[in-house]
mmCIF file of C-alpha atoms in Angstrom:
data_model
loop_
_atom_site.group_PDB
_atom_site.id
_atom_site.type_symbol
_atom_site.label_atom_id
_atom_site.label_comp_id
_atom_site.label_asym_id
_atom_site.label_seq_id
_atom_site.Cartn_x
_atom_site.Cartn_y
_atom_site.Cartn_z
ATOM 1 C CA MET A 277 75.869 84.972 76.022
ATOM 2 C CA SER A 278 79.479 85.139 74.888
ATOM 3 C CA CYS A 279 81.456 88.186 73.878
ATOM 4 C CA LEU A 280 84.763 89.396 72.492
ATOM 5 C CA ASP A 281 87.164 92.006 73.734
ATOM 6 C CA ALA A 282 87.681 95.292 71.872
ATOM 7 C CA ALA A 283 90.328 93.624 69.715
ATOM 8 C CA GLY A 284 87.913 90.920 68.559
ATOM 9 C CA ARG A 285 89.675 88.099 70.409
ATOM 10 C CA TYR A 286 88.029 85.117 72.112
ATOM 11 C CA PRO A 287 88.514 84.197 75.783
ATOM 12 C CA ARG A 288 91.724 82.585 76.992
ATOM 13 C CA ARG A 289 91.101 82.076 80.714
ATOM 14 C CA GLY A 290 88.332 80.363 82.634
ATOM 15 C CA ARG A 291 86.994 81.184 86.068
ATOM 16 C CA ALA A 292 86.550 78.960 89.080
ATOM 17 C CA PRO A 293 83.367 79.397 91.178
ATOM 18 C CA VAL A 294 83.712 80.976 94.593
ATOM 19 C CA ALA A 295 81.595 80.448 97.683
ATOM 20 C CA PRO A 296 79.593 83.514 98.753
ATOM 21 C CA VAL A 297 80.983 85.437 101.723
ATOM 22 C CA ARG A 298 78.972 88.244 103.327
ATOM 23 C CA LEU A 299 80.842 90.654 105.554
ATOM 24 C CA SER A 300 80.192 94.063 107.081
ATOM 25 C CA VAL A 301 82.516 96.973 106.438
ATOM 26 C CA ALA A 302 85.160 97.853 109.020
ATOM 27 C CA PRO A 303 87.178 101.091 109.071
ATOM 28 C CA ALA A 304 90.208 101.060 106.787
ATOM 29 C CA ILE A 305 93.535 100.829 108.647
ATOM 30 C CA MET A 306 97.145 100.310 107.741
ATOM 31 C CA VAL A 307 97.836 96.717 106.747
ATOM 32 C CA ARG A 308 100.808 94.519 107.506
ATOM 33 C CA MET A 309 101.595 92.888 104.192
ATOM 34 C CA THR A 310 101.377 89.137 103.705
ATOM 35 C CA THR A 311 103.416 87.771 100.811
ATOM 36 C CA GLU A 312 102.187 84.528 99.266
ATOM 37 C CA PRO A 313 104.516 81.650 98.429
ATOM 38 C CA ASP A 314 106.155 82.369 95.087
ATOM 39 C CA ALA A 315 104.142 79.923 93.016
ATOM 40 C CA LEU A 316 104.901 81.658 89.717
ATOM 41 C CA ARG A 317 108.660 81.181 89.987
ATOM 42 C CA THR A 318 108.097 77.559 90.996
ATOM 43 C CA LEU A 319 105.953 77.004 87.893
ATOM 44 C CA ALA A 320 108.639 78.585 85.704
ATOM 45 C CA ARG A 321 111.378 76.376 87.152
ATOM 46 C CA THR A 322 109.158 73.310 86.708
ATOM 47 C CA HIS A 323 108.120 73.885 83.092
ATOM 48 C CA LEU A 324 110.855 75.987 81.452
ATOM 49 C CA PRO A 325 114.578 75.722 80.693
ATOM 50 C CA ALA A 326 116.620 77.694 83.207
ATOM 51 C CA ASP A 327 117.492 80.546 80.833
ATOM 52 C CA LEU A 328 113.907 81.029 79.655
ATOM 53 C CA ALA A 329 112.621 80.756 83.231
ATOM 54 C CA ALA A 330 115.013 83.520 84.283
ATOM 55 C CA ARG A 331 113.879 85.812 81.456
ATOM 56 C CA TRP A 332 110.210 85.174 82.219
ATOM 57 C CA THR A 333 110.524 85.674 85.974
ATOM 58 C CA GLY A 334 112.464 88.873 85.296
ATOM 59 C CA LEU A 335 109.218 90.332 83.946
ATOM 60 C CA LEU A 336 107.131 89.520 87.031
ATOM 61 C CA ARG A 337 105.720 92.604 88.769
ATOM 62 C CA PRO A 338 104.435 93.062 92.327
ATOM 63 C CA ALA A 339 100.671 93.332 92.610
ATOM 64 C CA ALA A 340 98.238 94.070 95.416
ATOM 65 C CA HIS A 341 95.619 91.325 95.202
ATOM 66 C CA LEU A 342 92.302 92.319 96.785
ATOM 67 C CA ARG A 343 90.264 89.675 98.582
ATOM 68 C CA PRO A 344 87.230 89.530 100.871
ATOM 69 C CA ALA A 345 88.286 90.595 104.347
ATOM 70 C CA GLY A 346 87.797 88.147 107.188
ATOM 71 C CA ALA A 347 86.851 89.244 110.678
ATOM 72 C CA ALA A 348 90.504 89.688 111.721
ATOM 73 C CA ASP A 349 91.805 91.146 108.455
ATOM 74 C CA PRO A 350 92.726 94.811 108.007
ATOM 75 C CA VAL A 351 90.383 96.475 105.523
ATOM 76 C CA VAL A 352 91.811 98.559 102.662
ATOM 77 C CA GLY A 353 88.620 99.254 100.736
ATOM 78 C CA ARG A 354 85.392 97.744 99.561
ATOM 79 C CA LEU A 355 83.363 96.663 96.618
ATOM 80 C CA GLY A 356 79.894 98.074 96.166
ATOM 81 C CA GLY A 357 77.770 99.905 98.672
ATOM 82 C CA LEU A 358 77.527 103.685 98.443
ATOM 83 C CA PRO A 359 80.357 106.221 98.124
ATOM 84 C CA ARG A 360 81.214 109.131 100.390
ATOM 85 C CA LEU A 361 81.496 111.982 97.911
ATOM 86 C CA PRO A 362 82.607 115.408 99.137
ATOM 87 C CA GLU A 363 80.401 118.450 98.668
ATOM 88 C CA GLY A 364 80.735 119.717 95.116
ATOM 89 C CA THR A 365 81.577 116.305 93.650
ATOM 90 C CA ASP A 366 78.767 115.045 91.440
ATOM 91 C CA TRP A 367 77.896 111.393 91.059
ATOM 92 C CA PRO A 368 79.409 110.451 87.668
ATOM 93 C CA VAL A 369 76.891 110.283 84.844
ATOM 94 C CA TRP A 370 77.078 109.201 81.213
ATOM 95 C CA GLU A 371 75.085 111.962 79.555
ATOM 96 C CA GLY A 372 72.212 110.567 77.558
ATOM 97 C CA ARG A 373 72.496 107.208 79.342
ATOM 98 C CA GLY A 374 72.384 107.627 83.087
ATOM 99 C CA PRO A 375 74.390 107.405 86.309
ATOM 100 C CA LEU A 376 77.360 105.084 86.597
ATOM 101 C CA GLY A 377 77.345 102.220 89.072
ATOM 102 C CA PHE A 378 79.676 102.520 92.076
ATOM 103 C CA VAL A 379 82.103 99.589 91.751
ATOM 104 C CA ALA A 380 84.766 100.040 94.428
ATOM 105 C CA GLU A 381 86.535 102.396 96.803
ATOM 106 C CA LEU A 382 90.120 101.996 98.059
ATOM 107 C CA ASP A 383 91.999 103.795 100.824
ATOM 108 C CA CYS A 384 95.312 104.886 99.324
ATOM 109 C CA ALA A 385 96.961 105.232 102.745
ATOM 110 C CA ALA A 386 96.070 101.628 103.565
ATOM 111 C CA LEU A 387 97.296 100.212 100.262
ATOM 112 C CA PRO A 388 100.900 98.935 100.099
ATOM 113 C CA GLY A 389 102.161 101.676 97.802
ATOM 114 C CA GLU A 390 105.772 101.164 98.900
ATOM 115 C CA GLU A 391 105.527 97.518 97.803
ATOM 116 C CA LEU A 392 104.300 98.334 94.307
ATOM 117 C CA ASP A 393 106.150 99.688 91.269
ATOM 118 C CA ILE A 394 103.504 102.278 90.374
ATOM 119 C CA PRO A 395 103.300 105.734 92.034
ATOM 120 C CA LEU A 396 99.998 105.497 93.915
ATOM 121 C CA PRO A 397 98.834 108.554 95.855
ATOM 122 C CA ALA A 398 99.936 108.509 99.481
ATOM 123 C CA ASP A 399 96.470 109.378 100.794
ATOM 124 C CA GLY A 400 92.894 109.968 99.791
ATOM 125 C CA ARG A 401 90.595 107.397 98.247
ATOM 126 C CA LEU A 402 90.218 106.004 94.747
ATOM 127 C CA ALA A 403 86.591 105.541 93.696
ATOM 128 C CA PHE A 404 85.710 103.549 90.561
ATOM 129 C CA PHE A 405 82.460 103.881 88.619
ATOM 130 C CA TYR A 406 81.175 101.984 85.583
ATOM 131 C CA TYR A 407 77.977 102.067 83.545
ATOM 132 C CA GLY A 408 76.701 98.521 83.884
ATOM 133 C CA ASP A 409 72.975 98.889 83.180
ATOM 134 C CA GLU A 410 71.843 95.419 82.127
ATOM 135 C CA ASP A 411 68.714 96.866 80.518
ATOM 136 C CA ASP A 412 70.767 99.083 78.203
ATOM 137 C CA ASP A 413 72.908 97.681 75.401
ATOM 138 C CA ALA A 414 75.324 100.646 75.544
ATOM 139 C CA LEU A 415 78.930 99.495 76.007
ATOM 140 C CA VAL A 416 82.065 101.400 76.874
ATOM 141 C CA ASP A 417 84.343 100.873 73.870
ATOM 142 C CA THR A 418 88.024 101.740 74.287
ATOM 143 C CA ALA A 419 88.151 102.489 70.555
ATOM 144 C CA ASP A 420 85.266 104.998 70.722
ATOM 145 C CA PRO A 421 85.860 108.197 72.747
ATOM 146 C CA ASP A 422 82.122 108.960 72.629
ATOM 147 C CA THR A 423 81.599 106.089 75.115
ATOM 148 C CA TRP A 424 84.432 106.853 77.537
ATOM 149 C CA ALA A 425 82.090 108.718 79.898
ATOM 150 C CA GLY A 426 80.765 105.299 80.888
ATOM 151 C CA ALA A 427 83.770 104.622 83.152
ATOM 152 C CA ARG A 428 85.399 106.930 85.706
ATOM 153 C CA VAL A 429 87.978 106.877 88.465
ATOM 154 C CA LEU A 430 88.042 109.676 91.050
ATOM 155 C CA HIS A 431 90.769 110.522 93.546
ATOM 156 C CA LEU A 432 88.897 111.854 96.570
ATOM 157 C CA PRO A 433 90.723 113.963 99.188
ATOM 158 C CA PRO A 434 91.451 112.480 102.643
ATOM 159 C CA ALA A 435 88.913 114.731 104.364
ATOM 160 C CA SER A 436 86.142 113.287 102.196
ATOM 161 C CA ALA A 437 86.293 110.071 104.233
ATOM 162 C CA ASP A 438 84.106 111.922 106.764
ATOM 163 C CA ALA A 439 81.617 113.066 104.127
ATOM 164 C CA PRO A 440 78.087 111.656 104.407
ATOM 165 C CA VAL A 441 77.202 108.637 102.313
ATOM 166 C CA ARG A 442 75.803 109.810 98.975
ATOM 167 C CA PRO A 443 72.453 108.183 98.167
ATOM 168 C CA ALA A 444 72.245 106.425 94.823
ATOM 169 C CA PRO A 445 70.615 108.417 92.021
ATOM 170 C CA PRO A 446 67.006 107.482 91.246
ATOM 171 C CA GLY A 447 66.752 104.244 89.308
ATOM 172 C CA LEU A 448 70.232 103.014 90.254
ATOM 173 C CA THR A 449 70.443 99.975 92.540
ATOM 174 C CA PRO A 450 73.751 99.809 94.458
ATOM 175 C CA TYR A 451 75.796 96.635 94.449
ATOM 176 C CA PRO A 452 76.017 94.770 97.773
ATOM 177 C CA GLU A 453 78.917 95.882 99.955
ATOM 178 C CA LEU A 454 81.988 93.713 100.572
ATOM 179 C CA PRO A 455 85.092 94.830 102.511
ATOM 180 C CA LEU A 456 88.470 94.021 101.009
ATOM 181 C CA THR A 457 91.860 93.143 102.419
ATOM 182 C CA VAL A 458 95.097 92.896 100.450
ATOM 183 C CA HIS A 459 97.841 90.343 99.857
ATOM 184 C CA MET A 460 101.034 91.078 97.948
ATOM 185 C CA ALA A 461 102.206 88.566 95.361
ATOM 186 C CA PRO A 462 103.996 88.645 91.991
ATOM 187 C CA SER A 463 101.904 88.939 88.839
ATOM 188 C CA ALA A 464 102.643 87.383 85.453
ATOM 189 C CA PRO A 465 102.732 89.125 82.059
ATOM 190 C CA ASP A 466 100.095 88.138 79.541
ATOM 191 C CA PHE A 467 101.443 85.843 76.843
ATOM 192 C CA ASP A 468 100.391 88.448 74.236
ATOM 193 C CA LEU A 469 102.287 91.275 75.931
ATOM 194 C CA PRO A 470 104.825 92.833 73.512
ATOM 195 C CA ALA A 471 107.451 93.133 76.271
ATOM 196 C CA LEU A 472 107.268 89.371 76.823
ATOM 197 C CA THR A 473 107.722 88.620 73.140
ATOM 198 C CA ALA A 474 110.670 91.017 72.989
ATOM 199 C CA ALA A 475 112.354 89.324 75.950
ATOM 200 C CA CYS A 476 111.572 85.704 75.152
ATOM 201 C CA GLY A 477 110.663 85.465 71.455
ATOM 202 C CA GLU A 478 107.572 84.228 69.631
ATOM 203 C CA ASP A 479 105.977 80.938 70.719
ATOM 204 C CA ALA A 480 108.656 80.452 73.386
ATOM 205 C CA PHE A 481 106.435 78.782 75.973
ATOM 206 C CA PRO A 482 105.138 75.210 75.988
ATOM 207 C CA ASP A 483 101.401 74.668 76.256
ATOM 208 C CA ALA A 484 101.830 72.985 79.632
ATOM 209 C CA PHE A 485 103.356 76.142 81.085
ATOM 210 C CA GLU A 486 100.650 78.405 79.656
ATOM 211 C CA ARG A 487 97.963 76.091 81.064
ATOM 212 C CA ALA A 488 99.673 76.098 84.454
ATOM 213 C CA ILE A 489 99.706 79.900 84.535
ATOM 214 C CA TRP A 490 96.054 80.107 83.512
ATOM 215 C CA ASP A 491 95.146 77.589 86.228
ATOM 216 C CA HIS A 492 97.111 79.618 88.769
ATOM 217 C CA GLN A 493 95.173 82.754 87.786
ATOM 218 C CA SER A 494 91.729 81.131 87.829
ATOM 219 C CA GLY A 495 89.157 82.463 90.257
ATOM 220 C CA VAL A 496 88.039 85.980 91.148
ATOM 221 C CA ALA A 497 90.823 88.521 90.552
ATOM 222 C CA HIS A 498 90.576 92.058 91.941
ATOM 223 C CA GLN A 499 93.927 93.806 91.821
ATOM 224 C CA ILE A 500 95.904 97.046 92.104
ATOM 225 C CA GLY A 501 99.118 97.416 90.080
ATOM 226 C CA GLY A 502 101.156 94.618 88.561
ATOM 227 C CA HIS A 503 100.285 92.843 85.327
ATOM 228 C CA ALA A 504 96.592 92.660 84.507
ATOM 229 C CA GLN A 505 95.064 89.199 84.638
ATOM 230 C CA ALA A 506 93.485 89.315 81.209
ATOM 231 C CA VAL A 507 90.418 87.286 80.301
ATOM 232 C CA GLN A 508 91.532 87.351 76.681
ATOM 233 C CA GLY A 509 94.623 89.133 75.292
ATOM 234 C CA ALA A 510 96.912 91.799 76.745
ATOM 235 C CA VAL A 511 94.806 94.775 77.853
ATOM 236 C CA GLU A 512 97.760 97.111 77.253
ATOM 237 C CA ILE A 513 97.397 96.532 73.502
ATOM 238 C CA VAL A 514 93.681 97.402 73.593
ATOM 239 C CA VAL A 515 94.335 100.583 75.578
ATOM 240 C CA ALA A 516 97.224 101.551 73.277
ATOM 241 C CA HIS A 517 94.891 101.128 70.305
ATOM 242 C CA GLY A 518 92.349 103.467 71.891
ATOM 243 C CA ALA A 519 94.988 106.006 72.899
ATOM 244 C CA LEU A 520 96.363 106.165 69.356
ATOM 245 C CA GLY A 521 92.991 106.811 67.757
ATOM 246 C CA GLY A 522 90.872 103.697 68.171
ATOM 247 C CA ARG A 523 88.762 102.928 65.128
ATOM 248 C CA ASP A 524 90.997 105.024 62.904
ATOM 249 C CA VAL A 525 94.028 102.846 63.766
ATOM 250 C CA SER A 526 94.820 99.423 62.316
ATOM 251 C CA TRP A 527 95.511 96.571 64.731
ATOM 252 C CA GLU A 528 98.668 96.024 62.657
ATOM 253 C CA ASP A 529 99.924 99.559 63.301
ATOM 254 C CA PRO A 530 103.615 99.291 64.311
ATOM 255 C CA ARG A 531 103.140 102.008 66.946
ATOM 256 C CA LEU A 532 100.936 99.759 69.065
ATOM 257 C CA GLU A 533 103.737 97.808 70.736
ATOM 258 C CA GLU A 534 105.629 100.911 71.815
ATOM 259 C CA GLU A 535 102.464 102.635 73.022
ATOM 260 C CA ALA A 536 101.419 99.533 74.992
ATOM 261 C CA GLY A 537 104.648 99.813 76.975
ATOM 262 C CA ARG A 538 103.646 103.286 78.190
ATOM 263 C CA TRP A 539 100.637 102.054 80.173
ATOM 264 C CA VAL A 540 100.426 100.335 83.560
ATOM 265 C CA LEU A 541 97.522 98.719 85.336
ATOM 266 C CA LEU A 542 95.937 100.932 87.963
ATOM 267 C CA ALA A 543 93.121 98.570 88.938
ATOM 268 C CA GLN A 544 91.077 95.630 87.765
ATOM 269 C CA PHE A 545 87.767 94.422 89.148
ATOM 270 C CA ASP A 546 86.502 90.994 88.243
ATOM 271 C CA SER A 547 83.026 89.560 87.995
ATOM 272 C CA ASP A 548 82.149 88.587 91.560
ATOM 273 C CA GLU A 549 79.132 86.596 92.699
ATOM 274 C CA ASP A 550 79.562 87.884 96.259
ATOM 275 C CA VAL A 551 78.458 91.364 95.180
ATOM 276 C CA ASP A 552 76.285 90.510 92.157
ATOM 277 C CA MET A 553 78.826 92.017 89.750
ATOM 278 C CA MET A 554 78.833 90.364 86.341
ATOM 279 C CA TRP A 555 80.691 92.153 83.558
ATOM 280 C CA GLY A 556 79.376 90.587 80.352
ATOM 281 C CA ASP A 557 80.082 86.851 80.539
ATOM 282 C CA CYS A 558 82.379 86.460 83.586
ATOM 283 C CA GLY A 559 84.414 89.456 82.450
ATOM 284 C CA ALA A 560 86.629 92.013 84.172
ATOM 285 C CA LEU A 561 87.001 95.803 84.225
ATOM 286 C CA TYR A 562 90.443 97.398 83.795
ATOM 287 C CA TRP A 563 91.720 100.930 84.379
ATOM 288 C CA LEU A 564 95.193 101.702 82.987
ATOM 289 C CA ILE A 565 97.216 104.894 83.211
ATOM 290 C CA ARG A 566 100.612 106.259 82.192
ATOM 291 C CA PRO A 567 102.972 106.419 85.215
ATOM 292 C CA ASP A 568 103.650 110.142 84.837
ATOM 293 C CA ASP A 569 99.909 110.887 84.829
ATOM 294 C CA LEU A 570 99.471 108.694 87.909
ATOM 295 C CA ALA A 571 102.326 110.433 89.726
ATOM 296 C CA ALA A 572 100.810 113.825 88.900
ATOM 297 C CA GLY A 573 97.298 112.802 89.971
ATOM 298 C CA ARG A 574 95.852 113.175 86.472
ATOM 299 C CA PHE A 575 93.269 110.434 86.896
ATOM 300 C CA GLU A 576 91.150 111.898 84.108
ATOM 301 C CA LYS A 577 93.892 110.537 81.818
ATOM 302 C CA ALA A 578 93.233 106.949 82.887
ATOM 303 C CA MET A 579 91.973 104.679 80.116
ATOM 304 C CA PHE A 580 89.340 102.002 80.616
ATOM 305 C CA THR A 581 88.797 98.684 78.891
ATOM 306 C CA TRP A 582 86.970 95.481 79.674
ATOM 307 C CA GLN A 583 87.041 91.879 78.518
ATOM 308 C CA CYS A 584 84.697 88.940 78.928
ATOM 309 C CA CYS A 585 84.320 85.283 77.969
#
């Protein structure tokens, strides 16, 4: 099967296979950050004139890249398993469809919030849910508010970490559990991002540079903050389209570029063989939010989109 994103675009980035890794969950603790070698700036210096390289690297943003935790790695969250939901918090449901799958949980206190340029909560946990029933053809469409109940993010209070594990609703099979650690590294803007075009112009980048960036981003990509690693085009444009009215708004609407600049990536979760997560055809899930809503804890204002090959 192949599929398009909500904007009707075809895939622009491939995925490299990953070897399965099965790990047990360890308690989340504060992590000492590891910064990767700055490969993106090296690629820019290699492929671009100095002035263009400087403008492009000026748009890089810090991102918390989530990876399977090894035995000695600090754990900041996990994919799959079952959530600890406090008393009075219902398991998210898409009315008329069914319960949402539990995708991931992250410990805000263990995430490197001071290293990022988005105002993450200082404590509590972020829990992400998505309706991924393979036997149902219902899709969450960013352009259709009637489907938005199919994706949720909850900010759970710190005390809820001691809540009992909530069993999955009848008929819902949990994803396998995989603990995550975090590595800080810069993230690159999508080549369709309006801010990049404004800074560097149309068609400014040689094909060799674009291919090098796509190769650098290949593989499984779970992430908090930074620029989204899009499977197709800039997810900010898709979210802006939904926020402005979705199906009632033309993709040529001049307001789209300005609105796209108001949204930042909260989290993305990729297709991952280690936990049997497959979003369409090797796709990814994205939650975006306006910074003022994030700072105020208005997670119900987050917008969801997804893309696949």
